[in-house]
Tab-separated table of N, CA and C in Angstrom:
chain	number	residue	atom	x	y	z
A	731	MET	N	-26.029	-13.107	5.186
A	731	MET	CA	-25.836	-12.398	3.938
A	731	MET	C	-24.904	-13.192	3.038
A	732	PRO	N	-25.400	-13.799	1.992
A	732	PRO	CA	-24.546	-14.611	1.130
A	732	PRO	C	-23.450	-13.803	0.437
A	733	GLN	N	-23.665	-12.485	0.222
A	733	GLN	CA	-22.656	-11.675	-0.451
A	733	GLN	C	-21.378	-11.567	0.376
A	734	MET	N	-21.444	-11.720	1.671
A	734	MET	CA	-20.269	-11.597	2.522
A	734	MET	C	-19.335	-12.791	2.387
A	735	MET	N	-19.750	-13.815	1.645
A	735	MET	CA	-18.875	-14.955	1.407
A	735	MET	C	-17.762	-14.597	0.424
A	736	TYR	N	-17.918	-13.488	-0.294
A	736	TYR	CA	-16.948	-13.062	-1.293
A	736	TYR	C	-16.228	-11.815	-0.808
A	737	PRO	N	-14.979	-11.613	-1.238
A	737	PRO	CA	-14.280	-10.361	-0.880
A	737	PRO	C	-15.079	-9.166	-1.394
A	738	GLN	N	-15.040	-8.093	-0.628
A	738	GLN	CA	-15.786	-6.887	-0.974
A	738	GLN	C	-14.847	-5.692	-1.059
A	739	ALA	N	-15.166	-4.773	-1.950
A	739	ALA	CA	-14.437	-3.505	-2.028
A	739	ALA	C	-15.107	-2.531	-1.070
A	740	GLY	N	-14.311	-1.729	-0.389
A	740	GLY	CA	-14.858	-0.758	0.547
A	740	GLY	C	-13.951	0.444	0.695
A	741	ILE	N	-14.423	1.409	1.483
A	741	ILE	CA	-13.683	2.647	1.713
A	741	ILE	C	-13.450	2.787	3.212
A	742	VAL	N	-12.191	3.012	3.599
A	742	VAL	CA	-11.842	3.162	5.013
A	742	VAL	C	-12.453	4.456	5.534
A	743	THR	N	-13.242	4.337	6.624
A	743	THR	CA	-13.873	5.519	7.218
A	743	THR	C	-13.206	5.940	8.518
A	744	SER	N	-12.570	4.998	9.229
A	744	SER	CA	-11.890	5.305	10.500
A	744	SER	C	-10.741	4.341	10.699
A	745	LEU	N	-9.708	4.795	11.406
A	745	LEU	CA	-8.555	3.957	11.742
A	745	LEU	C	-8.214	4.137	13.214
A	746	ARG	N	-7.715	3.068	13.841
A	746	ARG	CA	-7.228	3.151	15.216
A	746	ARG	C	-6.234	2.024	15.463
A	747	THR	N	-5.445	2.174	16.510
A	747	THR	CA	-4.542	1.106	16.929
A	747	THR	C	-5.360	0.082	17.698
A	748	ASP	N	-5.107	-1.188	17.428
A	748	ASP	CA	-5.811	-2.280	18.097
A	748	ASP	C	-5.467	-2.243	19.590
A	749	PRO	N	-6.468	-2.100	20.485
A	749	PRO	CA	-6.164	-2.017	21.920
A	749	PRO	C	-5.544	-3.301	22.476
A	750	ASP	N	-5.801	-4.454	21.851
A	750	ASP	CA	-5.236	-5.723	22.314
A	750	ASP	C	-3.849	-5.983	21.741
A	751	ASN	N	-3.483	-5.262	20.672
A	751	ASN	CA	-2.207	-5.478	20.009
A	751	ASN	C	-1.669	-4.124	19.557
A	752	PRO	N	-0.765	-3.503	20.307
A	752	PRO	CA	-0.276	-2.165	19.968
A	752	PRO	C	0.390	-2.076	18.590
A	753	ASP	N	0.879	-3.194	18.066
A	753	ASP	CA	1.495	-3.172	16.738
A	753	ASP	C	0.458	-3.322	15.624
A	754	GLY	N	-0.762	-3.679	15.968
A	754	GLY	CA	-1.801	-3.908	14.969
A	754	GLY	C	-2.709	-2.706	14.794
A	755	LYS	N	-3.423	-2.696	13.697
A	755	LYS	CA	-4.372	-1.622	13.406
A	755	LYS	C	-5.747	-2.223	13.172
A	756	GLU	N	-6.751	-1.399	13.397
A	756	GLU	CA	-8.132	-1.756	13.106
A	756	GLU	C	-8.746	-0.615	12.309
A	757	ALA	N	-9.788	-0.938	11.555
A	757	ALA	CA	-10.431	0.085	10.739
A	757	ALA	C	-11.921	-0.196	10.631
A	758	LYS	N	-12.668	0.857	10.339
A	758	LYS	CA	-14.066	0.725	9.953
A	758	LYS	C	-14.097	0.960	8.457
A	759	VAL	N	-14.896	0.154	7.757
A	759	VAL	CA	-14.942	0.224	6.301
A	759	VAL	C	-16.400	0.322	5.848
A	760	PHE	N	-16.678	1.271	4.955
A	760	PHE	CA	-18.003	1.372	4.342
A	760	PHE	C	-18.003	0.495	3.100
A	761	ILE	N	-18.962	-0.436	3.025
A	761	ILE	CA	-19.106	-1.325	1.870
A	761	ILE	C	-20.243	-0.771	1.009
A	762	PRO	N	-19.940	-0.081	-0.097
A	762	PRO	CA	-20.978	0.556	-0.908
A	762	PRO	C	-22.013	-0.424	-1.474
A	763	LEU	N	-21.586	-1.617	-1.864
A	763	LEU	CA	-22.509	-2.584	-2.440
A	763	LEU	C	-23.622	-2.953	-1.461
A	764	MET	N	-23.265	-3.066	-0.179
A	764	MET	CA	-24.227	-3.442	0.854
A	764	MET	C	-24.826	-2.220	1.558
A	765	LYS	N	-24.267	-1.045	1.290
A	765	LYS	CA	-24.691	0.194	1.944
A	765	LYS	C	-24.619	0.066	3.467
A	766	LEU	N	-23.488	-0.461	3.970
A	766	LEU	CA	-23.301	-0.589	5.416
A	766	LEU	C	-21.853	-0.361	5.781
A	767	GLU	N	-21.641	-0.026	7.055
A	767	GLU	CA	-20.298	0.177	7.591
A	767	GLU	C	-20.001	-0.942	8.577
A	768	THR	N	-18.800	-1.494	8.491
A	768	THR	CA	-18.398	-2.549	9.413
A	768	THR	C	-18.109	-1.957	10.783
A	769	ASP	N	-18.003	-2.829	11.763
A	769	ASP	CA	-17.489	-2.437	13.071
A	769	ASP	C	-15.959	-2.404	12.931
A	770	TRP	N	-15.205	-2.319	14.011
A	770	TRP	CA	-13.747	-2.317	13.931
A	770	TRP	C	-13.282	-3.696	13.464
A	771	ILE	N	-12.589	-3.749	12.333
A	771	ILE	CA	-12.057	-5.000	11.807
A	771	ILE	C	-10.544	-4.896	11.683
A	772	ARG	N	-9.896	-6.041	11.607
A	772	ARG	CA	-8.426	-6.081	11.562
A	772	ARG	C	-7.887	-5.615	10.208
A	773	VAL	N	-6.662	-5.094	10.255
A	773	VAL	CA	-5.927	-4.712	9.049
A	773	VAL	C	-4.742	-5.662	8.946
A	774	ALA	N	-4.561	-6.287	7.787
A	774	ALA	CA	-3.427	-7.192	7.592
A	774	ALA	C	-2.126	-6.450	7.872
A	775	ALA	N	-1.186	-7.144	8.501
A	775	ALA	CA	0.074	-6.524	8.925
A	775	ALA	C	0.968	-6.120	7.757
A	776	ASN	N	0.768	-6.687	6.584
A	776	ASN	CA	1.666	-6.432	5.455
A	776	ASN	C	1.184	-5.299	4.554
A	777	LEU	N	0.274	-4.470	5.005
A	777	LEU	CA	-0.252	-3.398	4.160
A	777	LEU	C	0.597	-2.133	4.249
A	778	VAL	N	1.830	-2.229	3.808
A	778	VAL	CA	2.731	-1.090	3.723
A	778	VAL	C	3.069	-0.931	2.246
A	779	TYR	N	3.102	0.280	1.757
A	779	TYR	CA	3.410	0.487	0.345
A	779	TYR	C	4.378	1.645	0.182
A	780	GLU	N	5.113	1.591	-0.916
A	780	GLU	CA	6.110	2.628	-1.199
A	780	GLU	C	5.403	3.876	-1.703
A	781	GLU	N	5.625	4.990	-1.032
A	781	GLU	CA	5.039	6.254	-1.464
A	781	GLU	C	5.965	7.021	-2.399
A	782	LYS	N	7.273	7.007	-2.073
A	782	LYS	CA	8.213	7.805	-2.844
A	782	LYS	C	9.617	7.246	-2.670
A	783	ALA	N	10.391	7.239	-3.740
A	783	ALA	CA	11.795	6.828	-3.670
A	783	ALA	C	12.641	7.980	-4.194
A	784	GLU	N	13.584	8.426	-3.387
A	784	GLU	CA	14.482	9.505	-3.798
A	784	GLU	C	15.774	8.895	-4.309
A	785	LEU	N	16.251	9.415	-5.444
A	785	LEU	CA	17.490	8.923	-6.029
A	785	LEU	C	18.676	9.760	-5.581
A	786	GLU	N	19.813	9.116	-5.495
A	786	GLU	CA	21.068	9.792	-5.214
A	786	GLU	C	21.868	9.824	-6.507
A	787	ARG	N	22.410	10.974	-6.856
A	787	ARG	CA	23.221	11.156	-8.057
A	787	ARG	C	22.483	10.711	-9.318
A	788	PRO	N	21.339	11.327	-9.640
A	788	PRO	CA	20.644	10.938	-10.866
A	788	PRO	C	21.500	11.209	-12.101
A	789	VAL	N	21.456	10.301	-13.055
A	789	VAL	CA	22.240	10.394	-14.281
A	789	VAL	C	21.306	10.099	-15.451
A	790	ILE	N	21.367	10.906	-16.494
A	790	ILE	CA	20.545	10.653	-17.674
A	790	ILE	C	21.147	9.486	-18.438
A	791	THR	N	20.304	8.544	-18.835
A	791	THR	CA	20.798	7.382	-19.570
A	791	THR	C	21.088	7.760	-21.013
A	792	ALA	N	21.944	6.978	-21.648
A	792	ALA	CA	22.296	7.239	-23.037
A	792	ALA	C	21.145	6.904	-23.966
A	793	ASP	N	20.272	6.009	-23.553
A	793	ASP	CA	19.139	5.597	-24.370
A	793	ASP	C	17.921	6.431	-23.969
A	794	PRO	N	17.399	7.289	-24.855
A	794	PRO	CA	16.283	8.161	-24.485
A	794	PRO	C	15.016	7.385	-24.119
A	795	SER	N	14.882	6.158	-24.558
A	795	SER	CA	13.685	5.384	-24.218
A	795	SER	C	13.836	4.698	-22.869
A	796	SER	N	14.978	4.842	-22.213
A	796	SER	CA	15.258	4.275	-20.888
A	796	SER	C	15.245	2.755	-20.886
A	797	THR	N	15.553	2.144	-22.032
A	797	THR	CA	15.583	0.685	-22.071
A	797	THR	C	16.954	0.136	-21.725
A	798	ILE	N	18.002	0.969	-21.868
A	798	ILE	CA	19.362	0.548	-21.551
A	798	ILE	C	19.919	1.509	-20.511
A	799	GLN	N	20.510	0.968	-19.449
A	799	GLN	CA	21.074	1.816	-18.413
A	799	GLN	C	22.583	1.898	-18.570
A	800	HIS	N	23.131	3.087	-18.436
A	800	HIS	CA	24.570	3.308	-18.508
A	800	HIS	C	24.979	4.108	-17.274
A	801	PRO	N	25.282	3.435	-16.155
A	801	PRO	CA	25.698	4.183	-14.964
A	801	PRO	C	27.077	4.800	-15.184
A	802	PRO	N	27.362	5.910	-14.505
A	802	PRO	CA	28.685	6.532	-14.650
A	802	PRO	C	29.764	5.609	-14.103
A	803	LYS	N	30.980	5.737	-14.635
A	803	LYS	CA	32.081	4.856	-14.242
A	803	LYS	C	32.457	5.009	-12.765
A	804	GLU	N	32.295	6.207	-12.198
A	804	GLU	CA	32.696	6.420	-10.810
A	804	GLU	C	31.589	6.082	-9.811
A	805	SER	N	30.485	5.521	-10.257
A	805	SER	CA	29.378	5.221	-9.349
A	805	SER	C	29.688	3.996	-8.499
A	806	PRO	N	28.994	3.859	-7.349
A	806	PRO	CA	29.177	2.669	-6.521
A	806	PRO	C	28.619	1.438	-7.239
A	807	PRO	N	28.883	0.243	-6.731
A	807	PRO	CA	28.361	-0.965	-7.377
A	807	PRO	C	26.845	-0.862	-7.576
A	808	PRO	N	26.345	-1.356	-8.691
A	808	PRO	CA	24.924	-1.159	-9.023
A	808	PRO	C	23.981	-2.104	-8.283
A	809	SER	N	24.164	-2.280	-6.980
A	809	SER	CA	23.295	-3.194	-6.239
A	809	SER	C	21.872	-2.665	-6.138
A	810	THR	N	21.700	-1.345	-6.094
A	810	THR	CA	20.358	-0.773	-6.012
A	810	THR	C	20.086	0.144	-7.195
A	811	LEU	N	20.722	-0.100	-8.320
A	811	LEU	CA	20.560	0.738	-9.498
A	811	LEU	C	19.232	0.456	-10.171
A	812	PHE	N	18.501	1.510	-10.521
A	812	PHE	CA	17.256	1.329	-11.248
A	812	PHE	C	16.989	2.584	-12.061
A	813	THR	N	16.025	2.515	-12.953
A	813	THR	CA	15.641	3.654	-13.773
A	813	THR	C	14.243	4.080	-13.375
A	814	ASP	N	14.057	5.367	-13.078
A	814	ASP	CA	12.730	5.833	-12.698
A	814	ASP	C	11.956	6.261	-13.937
A	815	ILE	N	10.737	6.771	-13.760
A	815	ILE	CA	9.863	7.078	-14.895
A	815	ILE	C	10.366	8.223	-15.753
A	816	ASN	N	11.279	9.047	-15.245
A	816	ASN	CA	11.811	10.148	-16.034
A	816	ASN	C	13.052	9.752	-16.819
A	817	GLY	N	13.450	8.483	-16.734
A	817	GLY	CA	14.606	8.036	-17.478
A	817	GLY	C	15.922	8.326	-16.794
A	818	HIS	N	15.926	8.610	-15.494
A	818	HIS	CA	17.156	8.857	-14.754
A	818	HIS	C	17.550	7.603	-13.996
A	819	ALA	N	18.848	7.330	-13.965
A	819	ALA	CA	19.349	6.182	-13.212
A	819	ALA	C	20.068	6.696	-11.979
A	820	GLY	N	20.110	5.894	-10.952
A	820	GLY	CA	20.798	6.284	-9.735
A	820	GLY	C	20.624	5.234	-8.667
A	821	THR	N	21.155	5.521	-7.493
A	821	THR	CA	20.967	4.604	-6.372
A	821	THR	C	19.898	5.186	-5.460
A	822	VAL	N	19.232	4.321	-4.748
A	822	VAL	CA	18.164	4.759	-3.865
A	822	VAL	C	18.764	5.441	-2.646
A	823	LYS	N	18.349	6.669	-2.401
A	823	LYS	CA	18.823	7.430	-1.248
A	823	LYS	C	17.867	7.251	-0.071
A	824	LYS	N	16.576	7.360	-0.334
A	824	LYS	CA	15.580	7.276	0.729
A	824	LYS	C	14.268	6.777	0.142
A	825	VAL	N	13.608	5.869	0.855
A	825	VAL	CA	12.290	5.374	0.459
A	825	VAL	C	11.314	5.753	1.558
A	826	THR	N	10.213	6.371	1.176
A	826	THR	CA	9.174	6.738	2.122
A	826	THR	C	8.059	5.702	2.025
A	827	TRP	N	7.677	5.147	3.184
A	827	TRP	CA	6.643	4.117	3.226
A	827	TRP	C	5.378	4.685	3.839
A	828	GLY	N	4.254	4.167	3.407
A	828	GLY	CA	2.973	4.603	3.948
A	828	GLY	C	2.113	3.419	4.331
A	829	THR	N	1.001	3.712	4.966
A	829	THR	CA	0.034	2.683	5.316
A	829	THR	C	-1.357	3.241	5.039
A	830	LEU	N	-2.365	2.565	5.487
A	830	LEU	CA	-3.730	2.985	5.187
A	830	LEU	C	-4.044	4.368	5.736
A	831	ARG	N	-4.925	5.053	5.017
A	831	ARG	CA	-5.440	6.347	5.449
A	831	ARG	C	-6.952	6.328	5.281
A	832	THR	N	-7.620	7.185	6.008
A	832	THR	CA	-9.062	7.336	5.838
A	832	THR	C	-9.335	7.752	4.389
A	833	GLY	N	-10.281	7.095	3.759
A	833	GLY	CA	-10.620	7.384	2.365
A	833	GLY	C	-10.005	6.419	1.371
A	834	ASP	N	-9.048	5.585	1.809
A	834	ASP	CA	-8.438	4.602	0.907
A	834	ASP	C	-9.448	3.528	0.527
A	835	GLU	N	-9.352	3.064	-0.702
A	835	GLU	CA	-10.192	1.964	-1.172
A	835	GLU	C	-9.467	0.657	-0.861
A	836	VAL	N	-10.177	-0.298	-0.263
A	836	VAL	CA	-9.558	-1.531	0.201
A	836	VAL	C	-10.396	-2.745	-0.193
A	837	ILE	N	-9.775	-3.922	-0.072
A	837	ILE	CA	-10.466	-5.201	-0.245
A	837	ILE	C	-10.607	-5.823	1.144
A	838	VAL	N	-11.827	-6.233	1.469
A	838	VAL	CA	-12.109	-6.842	2.762
A	838	VAL	C	-12.586	-8.270	2.532
A	839	VAL	N	-12.013	-9.197	3.301
A	839	VAL	CA	-12.442	-10.596	3.278
A	839	VAL	C	-13.157	-10.855	4.596
A	840	PHE	N	-14.340	-11.451	4.529
A	840	PHE	CA	-15.127	-11.752	5.722
A	840	PHE	C	-15.026	-13.245	6.020
A	841	LEU	N	-14.379	-13.573	7.137
A	841	LEU	CA	-14.197	-14.966	7.518
A	841	LEU	C	-15.552	-15.596	7.822
A	842	ALA	N	-15.831	-16.734	7.221
A	842	ALA	CA	-17.090	-17.470	7.385
A	842	ALA	C	-18.303	-16.613	7.019
A	843	GLY	N	-18.105	-15.576	6.215
A	843	GLY	CA	-19.217	-14.734	5.783
A	843	GLY	C	-19.778	-13.838	6.873
A	844	ASP	N	-19.079	-13.696	8.000
A	844	ASP	CA	-19.553	-12.908	9.140
A	844	ASP	C	-19.095	-11.464	9.001
A	845	ILE	N	-20.040	-10.519	9.001
A	845	ILE	CA	-19.725	-9.100	8.845
A	845	ILE	C	-18.792	-8.590	9.947
A	846	ASN	N	-18.791	-9.229	11.110
A	846	ASN	CA	-17.941	-8.802	12.229
A	846	ASN	C	-16.586	-9.491	12.242
A	847	GLN	N	-16.305	-10.344	11.262
A	847	GLN	CA	-15.036	-11.054	11.189
A	847	GLN	C	-14.261	-10.662	9.939
A	848	GLY	N	-14.324	-9.404	9.564
A	848	GLY	CA	-13.638	-8.934	8.371
A	848	GLY	C	-12.154	-8.672	8.605
A	849	VAL	N	-11.387	-8.790	7.531
A	849	VAL	CA	-9.963	-8.473	7.543
A	849	VAL	C	-9.651	-7.705	6.272
A	850	ILE	N	-9.022	-6.546	6.417
A	850	ILE	CA	-8.580	-5.780	5.247
A	850	ILE	C	-7.307	-6.431	4.749
A	851	VAL	N	-7.331	-6.923	3.512
A	851	VAL	CA	-6.196	-7.683	2.992
A	851	VAL	C	-5.414	-6.943	1.903
A	852	ALA	N	-5.979	-5.891	1.336
A	852	ALA	CA	-5.272	-5.175	0.261
A	852	ALA	C	-5.784	-3.751	0.149
A	853	ARG	N	-4.913	-2.893	-0.336
A	853	ARG	CA	-5.261	-1.514	-0.659
A	853	ARG	C	-5.258	-1.385	-2.175
A	854	MET	N	-6.248	-0.701	-2.735
A	854	MET	CA	-6.308	-0.575	-4.199
A	854	MET	C	-5.769	0.779	-4.633
């Protein structure tokens, strides 16, 4: 299949822990363009993404457009200071991380164009 020489977009249909590598994951992916589902293929180890970041001591910035940050004078050093989408500044209290779930849209690369040698390299 010459189309397998190019990365393909697909939808994760199943997930499991790799039996040969307990730290690794495998997935089955439906490729809509080809109308087929892969066998168990590898998931890249770096597919972790930030789901949510909780702020500690949120403070409204003096600039309503959130372009300038003005942390309070009694705040800790601004090593992790940032402004979120609501225009509040603060330090990061907790970050929740996620990984692939069934139904996620992903990019699959097929090594040497082989449908059984796919690797999920990105989540969209």
